Structures are given as structure tokens and as C-alpha cells.
Amino acid sequence: MTAGSPDDYPGKSLGLPQAGPGSLAGMGRRLGALVIDWLIAYGLAALAYSFGVVPMAALSTAVLVVWLVLGVVSVRLFGFTPGQMVLGLQVGSVNHRVPVGIGRLLARGLLIALVVPPLFTDADGRGVQDRLTGTAVVRR
């Protein structure tokens, strides 16, 4: 089989199915989930600002911190973020250790926050953050 053969598909090298639950999620759905999560984080940070908990100068930092905490806690507890839940996705471990630990989730979130690592993907479409932490975003 060559790399361009019809039997190859994203996730095959990881032992994931080609389609349906457990298959790798596409970039569009992952980006959509990120936007939803970011809007939730922005709303929560704005709420904290309105109550005087966060000063205006620190609002952007508060959004990032809320987004990171929301992602780590929700994926650790449920396997997905609110945005991923809406779009039918979840974060899974490629070595089938479930659930993904807090350390790996924190590293994954920090790499995503840097913006550049998710832009570099492998043949399966997984970003640097997923390759380094042994995770993948799959369909539920």
C-alpha cells in the first residue's frame, strides 16, 4: 500500500476507524469547537469583569486562563469540552489510556494556546499538541 492508496485514511496508523464513532475529527469541526469554547471563556471572563473581579487590563489574560481551566477540567471529567460536546467530538488517548491525565491535558492546552503548534499537522491531521501528548480529537 502506498500513501496515496484508497485504503489509507486519517487515523489508520493509530488503529482508529475510517468513519463513525472513534474516527478522527476533521479540522472544521475541531475549529468550530474551539470557537465555541473561546466564546464561553470570553463570556465568563466578561462576567468576572462586570463584577469587578478582573480589571480591564487583564481581561484578555483572564479569557485565556478561563479557556485553559475550562478545557482541562471538562476533558478530565467528561472527555470533551463544551464546544466539542455540541459538535459531537471528544479527546481520547491514542494509547487507549482513558481518561487522559491532567498533566497531558495541561500541556495540550498550553500548546494550543500558543496557536502555532496546531497549525502543523501530520498525515493523520493531528497537530503537534496531540502528537506530543498522545491524544486525538475523535468523533463521539
mmCIF file of N, CA and C in Angstrom:
data_model
loop_
_atom_site.group_PDB
_atom_site.id
_atom_site.type_symbol
_atom_site.label_atom_id
_atom_site.label_comp_id
_atom_site.label_asym_id
_atom_site.label_seq_id
_atom_site.Cartn_x
_atom_site.Cartn_y
_atom_site.Cartn_z
ATOM 1 N N MET A 1 0.828 -1.181 0.000
ATOM 2 C CA MET A 1 0.000 0.000 0.000
ATOM 3 C C MET A 1 0.874 1.246 0.000
ATOM 4 N N THR A 2 0.552 2.176 -0.833
ATOM 5 C CA THR A 2 1.274 3.442 -0.858
ATOM 6 C C THR A 2 0.490 4.480 -0.094
ATOM 7 N N ALA A 3 1.149 5.617 0.162
ATOM 8 C CA ALA A 3 0.491 6.666 0.948
ATOM 9 C C ALA A 3 -0.761 7.192 0.275
ATOM 10 N N GLY A 4 -0.832 7.113 -1.032
ATOM 11 C CA GLY A 4 -1.991 7.645 -1.736
ATOM 12 C C GLY A 4 -3.028 6.603 -2.080
ATOM 13 N N SER A 5 -2.880 5.379 -1.612
ATOM 14 C CA SER A 5 -3.819 4.333 -1.973
ATOM 15 C C SER A 5 -5.172 4.572 -1.303
ATOM 16 N N PRO A 6 -6.238 4.054 -1.901
ATOM 17 C CA PRO A 6 -7.577 4.294 -1.355
ATOM 18 C C PRO A 6 -7.810 3.626 0.001
ATOM 19 N N ASP A 7 -6.966 2.672 0.390
ATOM 20 C CA ASP A 7 -7.140 2.003 1.676
ATOM 21 C C ASP A 7 -6.564 2.796 2.835
ATOM 22 N N ASP A 8 -5.805 3.883 2.533
ATOM 23 C CA ASP A 8 -5.263 4.725 3.597
ATOM 24 C C ASP A 8 -6.263 5.813 3.951
ATOM 25 N N TYR A 9 -6.361 6.106 5.224
ATOM 26 C CA TYR A 9 -7.245 7.166 5.692
ATOM 27 C C TYR A 9 -6.659 7.732 6.972
ATOM 28 N N PRO A 10 -7.021 8.964 7.322
ATOM 29 C CA PRO A 10 -6.523 9.548 8.560
ATOM 30 C C PRO A 10 -6.933 8.711 9.772
ATOM 31 N N GLY A 11 -5.975 8.362 10.589
ATOM 32 C CA GLY A 11 -6.237 7.589 11.789
ATOM 33 C C GLY A 11 -5.954 6.109 11.658
ATOM 34 N N LYS A 12 -5.699 5.620 10.446
ATOM 35 C CA LYS A 12 -5.439 4.195 10.260
ATOM 36 C C LYS A 12 -4.194 3.764 11.024
ATOM 37 N N SER A 13 -3.145 4.589 10.987
ATOM 38 C CA SER A 13 -1.903 4.241 11.677
ATOM 39 C C SER A 13 -2.081 4.218 13.195
ATOM 40 N N LEU A 14 -3.144 4.849 13.692
ATOM 41 C CA LEU A 14 -3.432 4.876 15.127
ATOM 42 C C LEU A 14 -4.406 3.775 15.539
ATOM 43 N N GLY A 15 -4.891 3.016 14.561
ATOM 44 C CA GLY A 15 -5.849 1.960 14.845
ATOM 45 C C GLY A 15 -7.269 2.466 15.003
ATOM 46 N N LEU A 16 -7.546 3.650 14.472
ATOM 47 C CA LEU A 16 -8.882 4.241 14.571
ATOM 48 C C LEU A 16 -9.701 3.880 13.341
ATOM 49 N N PRO A 17 -11.021 3.830 13.459
ATOM 50 C CA PRO A 17 -11.858 3.523 12.294
ATOM 51 C C PRO A 17 -11.840 4.658 11.274
ATOM 52 N N GLN A 18 -12.230 4.328 10.062
ATOM 53 C CA GLN A 18 -12.245 5.321 8.988
ATOM 54 C C GLN A 18 -13.382 6.319 9.157
ATOM 55 N N ALA A 19 -14.524 5.870 9.631
ATOM 56 C CA ALA A 19 -15.690 6.749 9.785
ATOM 57 C C ALA A 19 -16.464 6.338 11.028
ATOM 58 N N GLY A 20 -17.349 7.230 11.457
ATOM 59 C CA GLY A 20 -18.199 6.935 12.598
ATOM 60 C C GLY A 20 -17.533 7.221 13.929
ATOM 61 N N PRO A 21 -18.135 6.748 15.019
ATOM 62 C CA PRO A 21 -17.582 6.992 16.359
ATOM 63 C C PRO A 21 -16.152 6.454 16.486
ATOM 64 N N GLY A 22 -15.290 7.274 17.057
ATOM 65 C CA GLY A 22 -13.894 6.890 17.243
ATOM 66 C C GLY A 22 -12.976 7.269 16.107
ATOM 67 N N SER A 23 -13.538 7.763 14.998
ATOM 68 C CA SER A 23 -12.694 8.187 13.880
ATOM 69 C C SER A 23 -12.204 9.612 14.125
ATOM 70 N N LEU A 24 -11.084 9.953 13.515
ATOM 71 C CA LEU A 24 -10.525 11.287 13.710
ATOM 72 C C LEU A 24 -11.471 12.362 13.201
ATOM 73 N N ALA A 25 -11.585 13.426 13.955
ATOM 74 C CA ALA A 25 -12.449 14.545 13.585
ATOM 75 C C ALA A 25 -11.745 15.438 12.569
ATOM 76 N N GLY A 26 -12.513 16.051 11.716
ATOM 77 C CA GLY A 26 -11.967 16.959 10.721
ATOM 78 C C GLY A 26 -11.598 18.307 11.324
ATOM 79 N N MET A 27 -10.790 19.052 10.584
ATOM 80 C CA MET A 27 -10.300 20.347 11.050
ATOM 81 C C MET A 27 -11.444 21.333 11.271
ATOM 82 N N GLY A 28 -12.456 21.324 10.427
ATOM 83 C CA GLY A 28 -13.570 22.261 10.554
ATOM 84 C C GLY A 28 -14.340 22.096 11.858
ATOM 85 N N ARG A 29 -14.636 20.860 12.216
ATOM 86 C CA ARG A 29 -15.364 20.607 13.466
ATOM 87 C C ARG A 29 -14.514 20.941 14.679
ATOM 88 N N ARG A 30 -13.227 20.648 14.609
ATOM 89 C CA ARG A 30 -12.342 20.977 15.732
ATOM 90 C C ARG A 30 -12.233 22.486 15.902
ATOM 91 N N LEU A 31 -12.130 23.202 14.807
ATOM 92 C CA LEU A 31 -12.061 24.664 14.861
ATOM 93 C C LEU A 31 -13.372 25.248 15.384
ATOM 94 N N GLY A 32 -14.489 24.693 14.947
ATOM 95 C CA GLY A 32 -15.791 25.142 15.440
ATOM 96 C C GLY A 32 -15.917 24.950 16.939
ATOM 97 N N ALA A 33 -15.456 23.802 17.447
ATOM 98 C CA ALA A 33 -15.493 23.542 18.892
ATOM 99 C C ALA A 33 -14.610 24.528 19.643
ATOM 100 N N LEU A 34 -13.458 24.853 19.080
ATOM 101 C CA LEU A 34 -12.561 25.819 19.705
ATOM 102 C C LEU A 34 -13.211 27.201 19.791
ATOM 103 N N VAL A 35 -13.897 27.604 18.739
ATOM 104 C CA VAL A 35 -14.577 28.908 18.737
ATOM 105 C C VAL A 35 -15.673 28.935 19.811
ATOM 106 N N ILE A 36 -16.442 27.871 19.920
ATOM 107 C CA ILE A 36 -17.485 27.812 20.946
ATOM 108 C C ILE A 36 -16.873 27.914 22.333
ATOM 109 N N ASP A 37 -15.805 27.151 22.573
ATOM 110 C CA ASP A 37 -15.139 27.184 23.883
ATOM 111 C C ASP A 37 -14.567 28.565 24.178
ATOM 112 N N TRP A 38 -14.006 29.191 23.148
ATOM 113 C CA TRP A 38 -13.424 30.517 23.333
ATOM 114 C C TRP A 38 -14.511 31.543 23.661
ATOM 115 N N LEU A 39 -15.661 31.455 23.018
ATOM 116 C CA LEU A 39 -16.766 32.374 23.305
ATOM 117 C C LEU A 39 -17.295 32.172 24.728
ATOM 118 N N ILE A 40 -17.359 30.927 25.177
ATOM 119 C CA ILE A 40 -17.777 30.654 26.556
ATOM 120 C C ILE A 40 -16.782 31.272 27.533
ATOM 121 N N ALA A 41 -15.490 31.082 27.263
ATOM 122 C CA ALA A 41 -14.451 31.644 28.133
ATOM 123 C C ALA A 41 -14.519 33.164 28.145
ATOM 124 N N TYR A 42 -14.757 33.753 26.988
ATOM 125 C CA TYR A 42 -14.857 35.216 26.920
ATOM 126 C C TYR A 42 -16.059 35.697 27.727
ATOM 127 N N GLY A 43 -17.178 35.003 27.619
ATOM 128 C CA GLY A 43 -18.368 35.386 28.386
ATOM 129 C C GLY A 43 -18.145 35.283 29.886
ATOM 130 N N LEU A 44 -17.483 34.216 30.325
ATOM 131 C CA LEU A 44 -17.214 34.063 31.751
ATOM 132 C C LEU A 44 -16.230 35.118 32.261
ATOM 133 N N ALA A 45 -15.215 35.440 31.453
ATOM 134 C CA ALA A 45 -14.257 36.475 31.846
ATOM 135 C C ALA A 45 -14.934 37.843 31.871
ATOM 136 N N ALA A 46 -15.822 38.104 30.911
ATOM 137 C CA ALA A 46 -16.556 39.370 30.900
ATOM 138 C C ALA A 46 -17.481 39.473 32.104
ATOM 139 N N LEU A 47 -18.063 38.353 32.506
ATOM 140 C CA LEU A 47 -18.897 38.327 33.699
ATOM 141 C C LEU A 47 -18.066 38.650 34.941
ATOM 142 N N ALA A 48 -16.874 38.068 35.016
ATOM 143 C CA ALA A 48 -15.975 38.363 36.137
ATOM 144 C C ALA A 48 -15.575 39.839 36.123
ATOM 145 N N TYR A 49 -15.380 40.396 34.934
ATOM 146 C CA TYR A 49 -15.057 41.825 34.818
ATOM 147 C C TYR A 49 -16.221 42.680 35.311
ATOM 148 N N SER A 50 -17.437 42.296 34.949
ATOM 149 C CA SER A 50 -18.606 43.094 35.347
ATOM 150 C C SER A 50 -18.814 43.103 36.860
ATOM 151 N N PHE A 51 -18.343 42.062 37.542
ATOM 152 C CA PHE A 51 -18.426 42.014 38.996
ATOM 153 C C PHE A 51 -17.186 42.593 39.664
ATOM 154 N N GLY A 52 -16.262 43.102 38.873
ATOM 155 C CA GLY A 52 -15.068 43.731 39.411
ATOM 156 C C GLY A 52 -13.973 42.770 39.845
ATOM 157 N N VAL A 53 -14.091 41.505 39.495
ATOM 158 C CA VAL A 53 -13.079 40.515 39.867
ATOM 159 C C VAL A 53 -11.840 40.645 38.999
ATOM 160 N N VAL A 54 -12.036 40.996 37.730
ATOM 161 C CA VAL A 54 -10.932 41.102 36.773
ATOM 162 C C VAL A 54 -10.870 42.539 36.256
ATOM 163 N N PRO A 55 -9.706 43.191 36.341
ATOM 164 C CA PRO A 55 -9.598 44.543 35.775
ATOM 165 C C PRO A 55 -9.565 44.493 34.245
ATOM 166 N N MET A 56 -9.944 45.586 33.612
ATOM 167 C CA MET A 56 -9.991 45.645 32.148
ATOM 168 C C MET A 56 -8.646 45.309 31.521
ATOM 169 N N ALA A 57 -7.561 45.724 32.157
ATOM 170 C CA ALA A 57 -6.222 45.481 31.611
ATOM 171 C C ALA A 57 -5.884 43.994 31.570
ATOM 172 N N ALA A 58 -6.523 43.190 32.402
ATOM 173 C CA ALA A 58 -6.221 41.759 32.462
ATOM 174 C C ALA A 58 -7.311 40.899 31.827
ATOM 175 N N LEU A 59 -8.238 41.511 31.092
ATOM 176 C CA LEU A 59 -9.353 40.766 30.541
ATOM 177 C C LEU A 59 -8.903 39.691 29.544
ATOM 178 N N SER A 60 -7.976 40.019 28.660
ATOM 179 C CA SER A 60 -7.531 39.024 27.671
ATOM 180 C C SER A 60 -6.811 37.860 28.344
ATOM 181 N N THR A 61 -6.045 38.152 29.381
ATOM 182 C CA THR A 61 -5.377 37.087 30.124
ATOM 183 C C THR A 61 -6.405 36.234 30.855
ATOM 184 N N ALA A 62 -7.435 36.869 31.389
ATOM 185 C CA ALA A 62 -8.495 36.131 32.083
ATOM 186 C C ALA A 62 -9.222 35.198 31.117
ATOM 187 N N VAL A 63 -9.461 35.651 29.887
ATOM 188 C CA VAL A 63 -10.110 34.801 28.885
ATOM 189 C C VAL A 63 -9.258 33.559 28.634
ATOM 190 N N LEU A 64 -7.956 33.739 28.476
ATOM 191 C CA LEU A 64 -7.062 32.611 28.228
ATOM 192 C C LEU A 64 -7.043 31.647 29.414
ATOM 193 N N VAL A 65 -6.975 32.165 30.616
ATOM 194 C CA VAL A 65 -6.950 31.311 31.811
ATOM 195 C C VAL A 65 -8.269 30.551 31.963
ATOM 196 N N VAL A 66 -9.388 31.235 31.763
ATOM 197 C CA VAL A 66 -10.693 30.576 31.860
ATOM 198 C C VAL A 66 -10.802 29.483 30.802
ATOM 199 N N TRP A 67 -10.366 29.780 29.566
ATOM 200 C CA TRP A 67 -10.404 28.790 28.483
ATOM 201 C C TRP A 67 -9.552 27.567 28.832
ATOM 202 N N LEU A 68 -8.364 27.781 29.364
ATOM 203 C CA LEU A 68 -7.470 26.685 29.708
ATOM 204 C C LEU A 68 -8.057 25.837 30.839
ATOM 205 N N VAL A 69 -8.534 26.468 31.888
ATOM 206 C CA VAL A 69 -9.121 25.737 33.018
ATOM 207 C C VAL A 69 -10.383 24.993 32.578
ATOM 208 N N LEU A 70 -11.228 25.652 31.802
ATOM 209 C CA LEU A 70 -12.446 25.018 31.294
ATOM 210 C C LEU A 70 -12.104 23.772 30.481
ATOM 211 N N GLY A 71 -11.103 23.875 29.624
ATOM 212 C CA GLY A 71 -10.705 22.737 28.792
ATOM 213 C C GLY A 71 -10.131 21.588 29.590
ATOM 214 N N VAL A 72 -9.222 21.889 30.484
ATOM 215 C CA VAL A 72 -8.580 20.830 31.275
ATOM 216 C C VAL A 72 -9.593 20.126 32.172
ATOM 217 N N VAL A 73 -10.391 20.904 32.881
ATOM 218 C CA VAL A 73 -11.356 20.312 33.828
ATOM 219 C C VAL A 73 -12.439 19.522 33.092
ATOM 220 N N SER A 74 -12.999 20.090 32.041
ATOM 221 C CA SER A 74 -14.093 19.405 31.356
ATOM 222 C C SER A 74 -13.622 18.151 30.617
ATOM 223 N N VAL A 75 -12.454 18.202 30.007
ATOM 224 C CA VAL A 75 -11.960 16.997 29.328
ATOM 225 C C VAL A 75 -11.590 15.926 30.347
ATOM 226 N N ARG A 76 -11.031 16.328 31.466
ATOM 227 C CA ARG A 76 -10.684 15.350 32.503
ATOM 228 C C ARG A 76 -11.940 14.694 33.070
ATOM 229 N N LEU A 77 -12.984 15.468 33.291
ATOM 230 C CA LEU A 77 -14.207 14.917 33.886
ATOM 231 C C LEU A 77 -15.093 14.177 32.886
ATOM 232 N N PHE A 78 -15.246 14.753 31.687
ATOM 233 C CA PHE A 78 -16.225 14.232 30.733
ATOM 234 C C PHE A 78 -15.637 13.670 29.443
ATOM 235 N N GLY A 79 -14.395 14.042 29.122
ATOM 236 C CA GLY A 79 -13.788 13.585 27.876
ATOM 237 C C GLY A 79 -13.941 14.571 26.735
ATOM 238 N N PHE A 80 -14.633 15.680 26.984
ATOM 239 C CA PHE A 80 -14.829 16.687 25.938
ATOM 240 C C PHE A 80 -15.067 18.045 26.569
ATOM 241 N N THR A 81 -14.811 19.091 25.777
ATOM 242 C CA THR A 81 -15.109 20.457 26.202
ATOM 243 C C THR A 81 -16.556 20.761 25.816
ATOM 244 N N PRO A 82 -17.126 21.876 26.296
ATOM 245 C CA PRO A 82 -18.495 22.205 25.880
ATOM 246 C C PRO A 82 -18.635 22.332 24.354
ATOM 247 N N GLY A 83 -17.678 22.946 23.710
ATOM 248 C CA GLY A 83 -17.728 23.074 22.253
ATOM 249 C C GLY A 83 -17.646 21.727 21.551
ATOM 250 N N GLN A 84 -16.811 20.844 22.072
ATOM 251 C CA GLN A 84 -16.710 19.503 21.494
ATOM 252 C C GLN A 84 -17.987 18.714 21.722
ATOM 253 N N MET A 85 -18.639 18.932 22.858
ATOM 254 C CA MET A 85 -19.902 18.255 23.127
ATOM 255 C C MET A 85 -20.959 18.664 22.090
ATOM 256 N N VAL A 86 -21.042 19.967 21.822
ATOM 257 C CA VAL A 86 -22.018 20.469 20.863
ATOM 258 C C VAL A 86 -21.803 19.860 19.479
ATOM 259 N N LEU A 87 -20.529 19.674 19.097
ATOM 260 C CA LEU A 87 -20.220 19.174 17.758
ATOM 261 C C LEU A 87 -19.953 17.676 17.709
ATOM 262 N N GLY A 88 -20.186 16.967 18.807
ATOM 263 C CA GLY A 88 -20.064 15.514 18.806
ATOM 264 C C GLY A 88 -18.638 15.007 18.763
ATOM 265 N N LEU A 89 -17.738 15.684 19.461
ATOM 266 C CA LEU A 89 -16.328 15.293 19.480
ATOM 267 C C LEU A 89 -15.904 14.948 20.897
ATOM 268 N N GLN A 90 -14.738 14.333 21.020
ATOM 269 C CA GLN A 90 -14.138 14.100 22.326
ATOM 270 C C GLN A 90 -12.639 13.944 22.164
ATOM 271 N N VAL A 91 -11.911 14.153 23.249
ATOM 272 C CA VAL A 91 -10.466 13.972 23.258
ATOM 273 C C VAL A 91 -10.194 12.591 23.812
ATOM 274 N N GLY A 92 -9.432 11.814 23.063
ATOM 275 C CA GLY A 92 -9.103 10.472 23.506
ATOM 276 C C GLY A 92 -7.610 10.242 23.481
ATOM 277 N N SER A 93 -7.191 9.249 24.211
ATOM 278 C CA SER A 93 -5.795 8.861 24.250
ATOM 279 C C SER A 93 -5.539 7.850 23.142
ATOM 280 N N VAL A 94 -4.465 8.036 22.379
ATOM 281 C CA VAL A 94 -4.196 7.101 21.291
ATOM 282 C C VAL A 94 -3.622 5.789 21.802
ATOM 283 N N ASN A 95 -3.108 5.785 23.024
ATOM 284 C CA ASN A 95 -2.639 4.528 23.597
ATOM 285 C C ASN A 95 -3.722 3.899 24.467
ATOM 286 N N HIS A 96 -4.939 4.404 24.316
ATOM 287 C CA HIS A 96 -6.150 3.878 24.948
ATOM 288 C C HIS A 96 -6.138 3.938 26.473
ATOM 289 N N ARG A 97 -5.356 4.875 27.040
ATOM 290 C CA ARG A 97 -5.439 5.154 28.474
ATOM 291 C C ARG A 97 -6.556 6.150 28.666
ATOM 292 N N VAL A 98 -7.596 5.736 29.300
ATOM 293 C CA VAL A 98 -8.752 6.609 29.483
ATOM 294 C C VAL A 98 -8.976 6.789 30.959
ATOM 295 N N PRO A 99 -9.267 7.910 31.463
ATOM 296 C CA PRO A 99 -9.250 9.217 30.803
ATOM 297 C C PRO A 99 -7.835 9.777 30.711
ATOM 298 N N VAL A 100 -7.694 10.808 29.918
ATOM 299 C CA VAL A 100 -6.410 11.469 29.735
ATOM 300 C C VAL A 100 -6.088 12.234 31.017
ATOM 301 N N GLY A 101 -4.854 12.126 31.492
ATOM 302 C CA GLY A 101 -4.463 12.749 32.749
ATOM 303 C C GLY A 101 -4.362 14.260 32.684
ATOM 304 N N ILE A 102 -4.401 14.887 33.848
ATOM 305 C CA ILE A 102 -4.372 16.347 33.942
ATOM 306 C C ILE A 102 -3.073 16.922 33.372
ATOM 307 N N GLY A 103 -1.952 16.264 33.617
ATOM 308 C CA GLY A 103 -0.673 16.756 33.105
ATOM 309 C C GLY A 103 -0.653 16.837 31.590
ATOM 310 N N ARG A 104 -1.121 15.782 30.941
ATOM 311 C CA ARG A 104 -1.165 15.790 29.475
ATOM 312 C C ARG A 104 -2.171 16.811 28.962
ATOM 313 N N LEU A 105 -3.294 16.965 29.654
ATOM 314 C CA LEU A 105 -4.293 17.947 29.230
ATOM 315 C C LEU A 105 -3.786 19.375 29.386
ATOM 316 N N LEU A 106 -3.064 19.628 30.457
ATOM 317 C CA LEU A 106 -2.499 20.958 30.677
ATOM 318 C C LEU A 106 -1.453 21.266 29.604
ATOM 319 N N ALA A 107 -0.586 20.313 29.306
ATOM 320 C CA ALA A 107 0.415 20.506 28.247
ATOM 321 C C ALA A 107 -0.263 20.730 26.896
ATOM 322 N N ARG A 108 -1.306 19.950 26.623
ATOM 323 C CA ARG A 108 -2.050 20.090 25.362
ATOM 324 C C ARG A 108 -2.692 21.471 25.256
ATOM 325 N N GLY A 109 -3.319 21.933 26.348
ATOM 326 C CA GLY A 109 -3.957 23.249 26.353
ATOM 327 C C GLY A 109 -2.954 24.373 26.175
ATOM 328 N N LEU A 110 -1.817 24.273 26.833
ATOM 329 C CA LEU A 110 -0.786 25.307 26.685
ATOM 330 C C LEU A 110 -0.244 25.351 25.263
ATOM 331 N N LEU A 111 -0.074 24.200 24.635
ATOM 332 C CA LEU A 111 0.392 24.178 23.249
ATOM 333 C C LEU A 111 -0.644 24.778 22.300
ATOM 334 N N ILE A 112 -1.914 24.503 22.539
ATOM 335 C CA ILE A 112 -2.969 25.101 21.708
ATOM 336 C C ILE A 112 -2.993 26.615 21.911
ATOM 337 N N ALA A 113 -2.788 27.059 23.156
ATOM 338 C CA ALA A 113 -2.796 28.494 23.451
ATOM 339 C C ALA A 113 -1.674 29.232 22.717
ATOM 340 N N LEU A 114 -0.602 28.532 22.392
ATOM 341 C CA LEU A 114 0.495 29.147 21.633
ATOM 342 C C LEU A 114 0.130 29.392 20.173
ATOM 343 N N VAL A 115 -0.970 28.843 19.714
ATOM 344 C CA VAL A 115 -1.551 28.994 18.382
ATOM 345 C C VAL A 115 -0.765 28.271 17.289
ATOM 346 N N VAL A 116 0.529 28.361 17.253
ATOM 347 C CA VAL A 116 1.316 27.791 16.153
ATOM 348 C C VAL A 116 1.310 26.261 16.134
ATOM 349 N N PRO A 117 1.484 25.542 17.260
ATOM 350 C CA PRO A 117 1.538 24.074 17.188
ATOM 351 C C PRO A 117 0.347 23.403 16.489
ATOM 352 N N PRO A 118 -0.885 23.856 16.692
ATOM 353 C CA PRO A 118 -1.988 23.198 15.990
ATOM 354 C C PRO A 118 -1.957 23.380 14.468
ATOM 355 N N LEU A 119 -1.193 24.352 13.999
ATOM 356 C CA LEU A 119 -1.121 24.590 12.557
ATOM 357 C C LEU A 119 -0.269 23.550 11.837
ATOM 358 N N PHE A 120 0.623 22.888 12.548
ATOM 359 C CA PHE A 120 1.487 21.872 11.959
ATOM 360 C C PHE A 120 0.895 20.500 12.244
ATOM 361 N N THR A 121 0.368 19.868 11.196
ATOM 362 C CA THR A 121 -0.301 18.587 11.358
ATOM 363 C C THR A 121 0.467 17.476 10.658
ATOM 364 N N ASP A 122 0.236 16.246 11.109
ATOM 365 C CA ASP A 122 0.858 15.088 10.474
ATOM 366 C C ASP A 122 -0.088 14.524 9.419
ATOM 367 N N ALA A 123 0.238 13.362 8.868
ATOM 368 C CA ALA A 123 -0.582 12.742 7.822
ATOM 369 C C ALA A 123 -1.984 12.415 8.315
ATOM 370 N N ASP A 124 -2.128 12.208 9.620
ATOM 371 C CA ASP A 124 -3.446 11.909 10.188
ATOM 372 C C ASP A 124 -4.255 13.168 10.476
ATOM 373 N N GLY A 125 -3.646 14.347 10.356
ATOM 374 C CA GLY A 125 -4.336 15.593 10.658
ATOM 375 C C GLY A 125 -4.248 15.992 12.117
ATOM 376 N N ARG A 126 -3.417 15.314 12.886
ATOM 377 C CA ARG A 126 -3.232 15.657 14.306
ATOM 378 C C ARG A 126 -2.164 16.719 14.417
ATOM 379 N N GLY A 127 -2.429 17.736 15.249
ATOM 380 C CA GLY A 127 -1.471 18.809 15.468
ATOM 381 C C GLY A 127 -0.355 18.381 16.405
ATOM 382 N N VAL A 128 0.641 19.246 16.531
ATOM 383 C CA VAL A 128 1.778 18.980 17.407
ATOM 384 C C VAL A 128 1.304 18.712 18.832
ATOM 385 N N GLN A 129 0.293 19.464 19.292
ATOM 386 C CA GLN A 129 -0.198 19.291 20.660
ATOM 387 C C GLN A 129 -0.729 17.882 20.893
ATOM 388 N N ASP A 130 -1.358 17.281 19.903
ATOM 389 C CA ASP A 130 -1.872 15.927 20.053
ATOM 390 C C ASP A 130 -0.768 14.880 19.940
ATOM 391 N N ARG A 131 0.181 15.102 19.043
ATOM 392 C CA ARG A 131 1.279 14.143 18.906
ATOM 393 C C ARG A 131 2.140 14.101 20.162
ATOM 394 N N LEU A 132 2.452 15.265 20.731
ATOM 395 C CA LEU A 132 3.304 15.302 21.920
ATOM 396 C C LEU A 132 2.618 14.750 23.160
ATOM 397 N N THR A 133 1.310 14.866 23.239
ATOM 398 C CA THR A 133 0.591 14.400 24.431
ATOM 399 C C THR A 133 -0.080 13.044 24.237
ATOM 400 N N GLY A 134 0.049 12.454 23.056
ATOM 401 C CA GLY A 134 -0.545 11.142 22.819
ATOM 402 C C GLY A 134 -2.056 11.141 22.816
ATOM 403 N N THR A 135 -2.639 12.213 22.283
ATOM 404 C CA THR A 135 -4.088 12.332 22.248
ATOM 405 C C THR A 135 -4.577 12.539 20.814
ATOM 406 N N ALA A 136 -5.874 12.462 20.634
ATOM 407 C CA ALA A 136 -6.502 12.739 19.348
ATOM 408 C C ALA A 136 -7.928 13.203 19.591
ATOM 409 N N VAL A 137 -8.411 14.073 18.739
ATOM 410 C CA VAL A 137 -9.806 14.516 18.814
ATOM 411 C C VAL A 137 -10.590 13.623 17.854
ATOM 412 N N VAL A 138 -11.534 12.871 18.417
ATOM 413 C CA VAL A 138 -12.289 11.898 17.626
ATOM 414 C C VAL A 138 -13.788 12.192 17.735
ATOM 415 N N ARG A 139 -14.536 11.568 16.838
ATOM 416 C CA ARG A 139 -15.994 11.705 16.873
ATOM 417 C C ARG A 139 -16.564 10.834 17.991
ATOM 418 N N ARG A 140 -17.636 11.328 18.644
ATOM 419 C CA ARG A 140 -18.309 10.519 19.672
ATOM 420 C C ARG A 140 -19.344 9.640 19.040
#
